[in-house]
CSV table of C-alpha atoms and ligand atoms in Angstrom, one decimal:
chain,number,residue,atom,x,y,z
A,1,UNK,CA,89.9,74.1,236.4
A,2,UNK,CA,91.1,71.3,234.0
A,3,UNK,CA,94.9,70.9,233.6
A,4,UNK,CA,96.4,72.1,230.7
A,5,UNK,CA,99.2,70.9,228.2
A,6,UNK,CA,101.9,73.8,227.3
A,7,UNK,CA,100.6,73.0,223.7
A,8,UNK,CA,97.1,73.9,225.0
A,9,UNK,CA,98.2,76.7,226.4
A,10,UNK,CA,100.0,78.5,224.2
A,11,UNK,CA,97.3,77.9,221.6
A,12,UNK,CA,95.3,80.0,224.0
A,13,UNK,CA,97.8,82.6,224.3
A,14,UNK,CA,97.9,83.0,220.4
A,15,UNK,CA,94.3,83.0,220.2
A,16,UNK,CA,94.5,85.5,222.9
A,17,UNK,CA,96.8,87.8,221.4
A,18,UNK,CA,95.5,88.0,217.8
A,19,UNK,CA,91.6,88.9,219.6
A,20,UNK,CA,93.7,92.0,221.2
A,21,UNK,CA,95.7,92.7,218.3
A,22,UNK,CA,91.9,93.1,216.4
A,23,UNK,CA,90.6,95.1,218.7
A,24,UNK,CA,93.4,97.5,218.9
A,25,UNK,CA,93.4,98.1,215.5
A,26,UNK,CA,89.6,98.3,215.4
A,27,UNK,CA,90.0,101.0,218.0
A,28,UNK,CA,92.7,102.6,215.9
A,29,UNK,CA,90.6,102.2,212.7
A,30,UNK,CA,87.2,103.9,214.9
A,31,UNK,CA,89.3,106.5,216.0
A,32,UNK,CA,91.2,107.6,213.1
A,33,UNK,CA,87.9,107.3,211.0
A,34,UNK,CA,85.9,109.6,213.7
A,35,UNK,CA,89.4,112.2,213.4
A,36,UNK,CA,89.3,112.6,209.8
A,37,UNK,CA,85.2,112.6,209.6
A,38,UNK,CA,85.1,115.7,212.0
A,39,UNK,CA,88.3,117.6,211.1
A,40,UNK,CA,88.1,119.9,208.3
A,41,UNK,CA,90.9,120.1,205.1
A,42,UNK,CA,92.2,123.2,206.5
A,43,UNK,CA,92.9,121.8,209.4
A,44,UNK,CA,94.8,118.4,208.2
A,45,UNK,CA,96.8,121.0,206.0
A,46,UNK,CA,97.6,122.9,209.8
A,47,UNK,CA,98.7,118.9,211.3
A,48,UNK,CA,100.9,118.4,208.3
A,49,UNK,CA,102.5,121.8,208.7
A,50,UNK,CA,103.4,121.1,212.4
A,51,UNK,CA,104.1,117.0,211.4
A,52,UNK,CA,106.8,118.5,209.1
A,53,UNK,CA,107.8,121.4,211.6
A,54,UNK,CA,108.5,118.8,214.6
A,55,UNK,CA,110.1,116.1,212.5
A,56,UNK,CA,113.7,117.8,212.3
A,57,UNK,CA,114.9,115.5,210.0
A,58,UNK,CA,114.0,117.7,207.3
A,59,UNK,CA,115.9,120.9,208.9
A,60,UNK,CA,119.1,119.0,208.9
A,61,UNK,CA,121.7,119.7,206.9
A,62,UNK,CA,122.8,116.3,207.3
A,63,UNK,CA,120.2,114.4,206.0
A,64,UNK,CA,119.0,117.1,203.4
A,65,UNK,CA,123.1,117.1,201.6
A,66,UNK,CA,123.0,112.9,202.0
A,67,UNK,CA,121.8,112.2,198.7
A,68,UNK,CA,119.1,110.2,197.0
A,69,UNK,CA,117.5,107.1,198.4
A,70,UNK,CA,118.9,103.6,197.4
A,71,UNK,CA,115.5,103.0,195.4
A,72,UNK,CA,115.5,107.1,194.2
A,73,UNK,CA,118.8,106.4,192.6
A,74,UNK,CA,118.2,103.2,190.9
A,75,UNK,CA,114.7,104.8,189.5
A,76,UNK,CA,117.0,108.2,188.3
A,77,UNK,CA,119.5,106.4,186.7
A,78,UNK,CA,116.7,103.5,184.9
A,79,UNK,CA,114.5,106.0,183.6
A,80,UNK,CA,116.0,110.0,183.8
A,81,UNK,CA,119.6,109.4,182.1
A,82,UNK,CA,117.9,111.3,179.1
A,83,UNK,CA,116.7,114.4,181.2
A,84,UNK,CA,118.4,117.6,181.1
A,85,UNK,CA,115.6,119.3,183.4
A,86,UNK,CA,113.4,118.0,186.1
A,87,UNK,CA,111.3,119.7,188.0
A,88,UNK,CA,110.5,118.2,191.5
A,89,UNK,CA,107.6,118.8,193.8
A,90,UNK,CA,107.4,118.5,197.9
A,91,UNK,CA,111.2,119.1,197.9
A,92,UNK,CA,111.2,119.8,201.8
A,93,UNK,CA,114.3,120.6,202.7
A,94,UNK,CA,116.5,120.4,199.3
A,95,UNK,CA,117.1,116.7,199.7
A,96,UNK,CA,116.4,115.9,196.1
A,97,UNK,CA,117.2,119.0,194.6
A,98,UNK,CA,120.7,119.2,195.9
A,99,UNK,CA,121.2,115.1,195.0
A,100,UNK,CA,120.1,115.8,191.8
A,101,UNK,CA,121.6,119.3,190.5
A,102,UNK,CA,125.5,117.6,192.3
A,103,UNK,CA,124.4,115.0,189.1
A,104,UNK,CA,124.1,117.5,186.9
A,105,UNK,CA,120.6,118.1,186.3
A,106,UNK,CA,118.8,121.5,185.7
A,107,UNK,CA,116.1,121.7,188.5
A,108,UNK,CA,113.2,123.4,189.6
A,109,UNK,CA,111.4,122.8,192.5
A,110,UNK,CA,108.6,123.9,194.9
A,111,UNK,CA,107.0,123.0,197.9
A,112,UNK,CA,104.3,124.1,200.6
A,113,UNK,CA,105.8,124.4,203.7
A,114,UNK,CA,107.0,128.2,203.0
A,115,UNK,CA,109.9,127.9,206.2
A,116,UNK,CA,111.5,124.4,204.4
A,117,UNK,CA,111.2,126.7,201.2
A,118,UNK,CA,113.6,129.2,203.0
A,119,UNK,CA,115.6,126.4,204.9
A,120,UNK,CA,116.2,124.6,201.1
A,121,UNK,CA,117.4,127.8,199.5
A,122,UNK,CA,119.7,128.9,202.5
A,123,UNK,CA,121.1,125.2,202.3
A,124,UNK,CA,121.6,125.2,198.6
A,125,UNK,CA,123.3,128.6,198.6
A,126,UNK,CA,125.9,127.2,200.7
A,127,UNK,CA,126.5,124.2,199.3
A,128,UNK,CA,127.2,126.7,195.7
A,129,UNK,CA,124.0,125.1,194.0
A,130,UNK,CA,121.1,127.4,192.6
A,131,UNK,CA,118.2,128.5,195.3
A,132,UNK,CA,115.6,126.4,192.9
A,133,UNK,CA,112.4,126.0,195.4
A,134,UNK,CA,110.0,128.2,195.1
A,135,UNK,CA,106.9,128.4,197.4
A,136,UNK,CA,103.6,126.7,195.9
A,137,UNK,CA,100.0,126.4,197.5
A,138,UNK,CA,99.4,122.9,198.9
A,139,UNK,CA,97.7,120.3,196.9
A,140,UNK,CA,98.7,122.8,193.6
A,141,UNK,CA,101.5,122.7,191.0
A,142,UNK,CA,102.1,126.3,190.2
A,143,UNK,CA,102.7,127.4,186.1
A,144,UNK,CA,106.5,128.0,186.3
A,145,UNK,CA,107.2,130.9,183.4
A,146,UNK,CA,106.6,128.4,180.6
A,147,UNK,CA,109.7,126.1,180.6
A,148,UNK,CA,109.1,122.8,179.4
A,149,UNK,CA,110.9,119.8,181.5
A,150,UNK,CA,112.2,116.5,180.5
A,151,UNK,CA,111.7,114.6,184.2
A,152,UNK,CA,109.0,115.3,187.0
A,153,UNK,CA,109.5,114.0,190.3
A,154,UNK,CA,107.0,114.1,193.5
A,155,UNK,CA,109.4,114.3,196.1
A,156,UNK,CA,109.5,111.4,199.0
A,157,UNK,CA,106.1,110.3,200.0
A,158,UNK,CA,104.4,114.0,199.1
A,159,UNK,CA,101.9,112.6,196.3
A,160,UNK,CA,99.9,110.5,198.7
A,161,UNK,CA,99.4,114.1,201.4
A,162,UNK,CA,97.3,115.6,199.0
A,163,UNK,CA,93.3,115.0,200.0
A,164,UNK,CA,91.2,113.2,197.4
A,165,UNK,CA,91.6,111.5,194.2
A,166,UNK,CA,89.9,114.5,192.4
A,167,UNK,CA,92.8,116.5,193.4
A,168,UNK,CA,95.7,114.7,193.1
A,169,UNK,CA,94.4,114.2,189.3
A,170,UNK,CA,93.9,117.9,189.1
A,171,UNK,CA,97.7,117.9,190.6
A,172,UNK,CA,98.9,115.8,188.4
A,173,UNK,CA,97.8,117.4,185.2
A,174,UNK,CA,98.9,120.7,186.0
A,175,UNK,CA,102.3,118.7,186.4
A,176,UNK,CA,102.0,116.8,183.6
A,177,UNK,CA,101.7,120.3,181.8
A,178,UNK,CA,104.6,121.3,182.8
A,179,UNK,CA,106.9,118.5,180.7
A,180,UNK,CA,107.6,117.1,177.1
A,181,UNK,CA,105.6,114.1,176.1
A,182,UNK,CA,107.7,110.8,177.1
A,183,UNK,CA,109.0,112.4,180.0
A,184,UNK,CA,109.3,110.3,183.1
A,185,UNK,CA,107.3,110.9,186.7
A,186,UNK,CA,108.6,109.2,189.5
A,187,UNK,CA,106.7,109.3,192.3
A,188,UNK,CA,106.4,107.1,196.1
A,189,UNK,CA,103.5,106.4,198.5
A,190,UNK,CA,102.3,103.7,201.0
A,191,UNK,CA,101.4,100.6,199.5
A,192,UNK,CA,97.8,99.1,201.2
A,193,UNK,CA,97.9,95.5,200.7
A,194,UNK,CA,96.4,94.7,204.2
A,195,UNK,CA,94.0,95.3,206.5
A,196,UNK,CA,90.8,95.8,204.3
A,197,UNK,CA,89.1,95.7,207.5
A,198,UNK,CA,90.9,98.4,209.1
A,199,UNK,CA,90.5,100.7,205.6
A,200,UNK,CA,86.7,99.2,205.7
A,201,UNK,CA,86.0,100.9,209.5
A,202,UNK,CA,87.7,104.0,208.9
A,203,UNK,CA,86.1,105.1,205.8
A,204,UNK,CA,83.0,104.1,207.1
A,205,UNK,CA,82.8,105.5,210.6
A,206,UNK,CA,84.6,108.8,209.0
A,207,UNK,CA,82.2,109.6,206.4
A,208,UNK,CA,79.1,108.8,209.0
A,209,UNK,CA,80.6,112.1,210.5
A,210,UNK,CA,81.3,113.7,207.2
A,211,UNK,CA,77.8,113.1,205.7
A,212,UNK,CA,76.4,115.0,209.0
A,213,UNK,CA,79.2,117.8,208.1
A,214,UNK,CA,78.1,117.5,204.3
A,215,UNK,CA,81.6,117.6,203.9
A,216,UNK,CA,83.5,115.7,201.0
A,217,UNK,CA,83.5,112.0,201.8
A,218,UNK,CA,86.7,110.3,202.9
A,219,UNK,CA,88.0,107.4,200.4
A,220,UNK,CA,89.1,103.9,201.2
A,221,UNK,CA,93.0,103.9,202.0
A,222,UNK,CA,92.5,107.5,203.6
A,223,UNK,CA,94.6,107.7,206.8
A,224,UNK,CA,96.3,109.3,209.4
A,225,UNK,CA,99.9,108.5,211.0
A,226,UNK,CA,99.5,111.1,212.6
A,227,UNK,CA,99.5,113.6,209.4
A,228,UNK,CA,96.7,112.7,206.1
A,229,UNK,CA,97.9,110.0,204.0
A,230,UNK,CA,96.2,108.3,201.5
A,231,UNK,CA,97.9,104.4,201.1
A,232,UNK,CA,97.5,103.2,197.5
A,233,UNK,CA,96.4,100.0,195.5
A,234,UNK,CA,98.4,99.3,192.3
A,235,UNK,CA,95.1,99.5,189.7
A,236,UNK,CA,94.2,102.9,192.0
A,237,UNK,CA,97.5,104.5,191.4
A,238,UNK,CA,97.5,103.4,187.5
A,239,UNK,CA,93.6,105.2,187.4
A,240,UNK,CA,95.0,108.3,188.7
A,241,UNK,CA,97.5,108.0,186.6
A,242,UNK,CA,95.7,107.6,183.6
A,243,UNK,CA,93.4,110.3,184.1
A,244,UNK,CA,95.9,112.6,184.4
A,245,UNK,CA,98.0,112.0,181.4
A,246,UNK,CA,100.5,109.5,182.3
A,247,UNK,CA,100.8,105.5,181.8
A,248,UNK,CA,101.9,103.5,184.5
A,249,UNK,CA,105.4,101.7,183.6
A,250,UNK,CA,106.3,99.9,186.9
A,251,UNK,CA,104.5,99.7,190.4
A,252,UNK,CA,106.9,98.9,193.0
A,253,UNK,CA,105.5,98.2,196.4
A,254,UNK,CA,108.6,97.5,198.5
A,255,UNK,CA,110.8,99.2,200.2
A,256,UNK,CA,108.9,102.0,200.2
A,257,UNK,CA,106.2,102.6,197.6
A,258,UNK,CA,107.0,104.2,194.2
A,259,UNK,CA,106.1,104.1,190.8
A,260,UNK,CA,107.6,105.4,187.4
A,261,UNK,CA,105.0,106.3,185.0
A,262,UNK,CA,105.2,107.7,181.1
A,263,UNK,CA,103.7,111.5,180.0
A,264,UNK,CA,101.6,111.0,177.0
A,265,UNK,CA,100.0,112.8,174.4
A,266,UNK,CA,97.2,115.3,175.7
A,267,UNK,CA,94.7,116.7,173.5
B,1,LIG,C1,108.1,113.3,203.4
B,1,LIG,S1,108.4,115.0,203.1
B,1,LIG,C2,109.7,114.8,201.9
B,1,LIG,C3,110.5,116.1,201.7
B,1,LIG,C4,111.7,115.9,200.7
B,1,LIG,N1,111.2,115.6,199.4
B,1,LIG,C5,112.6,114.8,201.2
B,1,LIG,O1,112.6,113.7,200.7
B,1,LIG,O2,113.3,115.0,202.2
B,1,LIG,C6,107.0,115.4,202.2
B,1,LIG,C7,106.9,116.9,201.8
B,1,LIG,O3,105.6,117.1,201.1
B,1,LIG,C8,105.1,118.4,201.5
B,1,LIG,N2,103.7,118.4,201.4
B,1,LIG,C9,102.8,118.1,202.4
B,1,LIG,N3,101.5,118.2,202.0
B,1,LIG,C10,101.6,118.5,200.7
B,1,LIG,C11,100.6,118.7,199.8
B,1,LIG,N4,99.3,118.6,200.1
B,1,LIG,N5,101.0,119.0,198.5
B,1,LIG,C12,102.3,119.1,198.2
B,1,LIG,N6,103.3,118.9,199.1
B,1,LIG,C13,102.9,118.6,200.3
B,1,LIG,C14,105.6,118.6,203.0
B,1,LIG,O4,105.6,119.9,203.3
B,1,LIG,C15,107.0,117.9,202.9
B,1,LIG,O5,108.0,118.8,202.7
């Protein structure tokens, strides 16, 4: 066995570590692809419910009364100073809601998880505020007795849970109904700007599985950590966008994913 040099060496141990660090994530990639090709809509909708029932985060009163996010506020005070009424979807807990009608703001809200429903209304009872989340089917905005809002929001992070672009267009437009032309939509997500390979091997070994199933097939940037997510490119998100009745303004991918887009004129 030659002798080696430290350089030599610890070439070898980077080398060494990068071949692992592939393979793990090609493991990951195999089997999150082979999760989402066998399991069925219904049930990702049951993993989210139980994600969102063991993370307690969202149960505590803490967290749900400490206000918006550094990046939330900035967007709110950029782009909704000329709201009266915003109406915010995957509210969870209140967070938003409770940040937002302490600034003033009219709110409505709903959300699918029908226990944080009750949570957020118990919480914003005693904090004085108005009980403003009402329950809605997953993946749906519901028609909310004709009012017309100035602001939407998508609460933290809940745009990207629902399952295929088809749907979160359909989502989208039933928001976008919902407000005045002009109005601004804030929304957040994972950003995908690496990994192409990873995104490559799920998709592909997932929708082996889901052609079998003839099941809908998964799209690249469809995940799991553990709960669905779908992570975003910037021309992706302004597509949806588009679609759906709204022109991207600004794409932010850092700290955490969000975007502010523009409702426009539907015929
Ligand atoms: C990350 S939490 C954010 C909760 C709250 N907005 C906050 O910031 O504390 C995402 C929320 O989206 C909801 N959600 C999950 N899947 C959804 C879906 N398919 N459609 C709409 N909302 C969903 C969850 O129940 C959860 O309350």
């Amino acid at each position: 066995m030659p002798r080696l040099t430290s350089q030599e060496k610890s070439r070898l141990y980077y080398s060494a570590s990068a071949a692992l660090d592939r393979l793990l994530l090609g493991t990951k990639a195999v089997f999150v692809g082979v999760s989402l090709g066998v399991l069925d809509r219904e049930t990702l909708h049951a993993i989210d419910q139980r994600y969102y029932e063991r993370d307690r985060r969202y149960w505590d009163d803490e967290y749900n009364t400490s206000g918006l996010l550094e990046w939330e506020r900035e967007a709110v005070e950029r782009h909704f100073e000329a709201c009266r009424s915003i109406l915010v979807a995957a509210a969870g807990g209140g967070r938003e809601v409770i940040a937002l009608q302490r600034l003033g703001y009219d709110v409505d809200a709903f959300e699918p998880h029908d226990e944080l429903v009750a949570a957020a209304n118990a919480l914003l009872q005693r904090q004085g505020l108005a009980a403003s989340v009402r329950h809605a089917r997953r993946d749906e905005c519901p028609e909310l007795s004709g009012k017309v809002y100035d602001g939407l929001i998508v609460g933290w992070g809940g745009y990207m849970l629902i399952q295929s672009r088809a749907r979160r267009v359909d989502f989208l437009r039933a928001f976008r109904r919902q407000a005045r032309e002009g109005s601004p939509l804030l929304l957040s997500f994972f950003n995908r700007r690496r990994h192409e390979r990873y995104w490559r091997i799920v998709a592909s070994s997932g929708n082996v599985l889901r052609r079998l199933r003839r099941a809908e097939p998964l799209e690249h940037g469809d995940d799991l950590v553990p709960n669905y997510v779908h992570f975003f490119s910037e021309e992706e998100l302004a597509a949806e966008l588009e679609a759906a009745g709204f022109r991207l303004e600004s794409y932010v991918p850092e700290p955490y994913g969000h975007a502010i887009a523009r409702a426009v004129a539907v015929e």
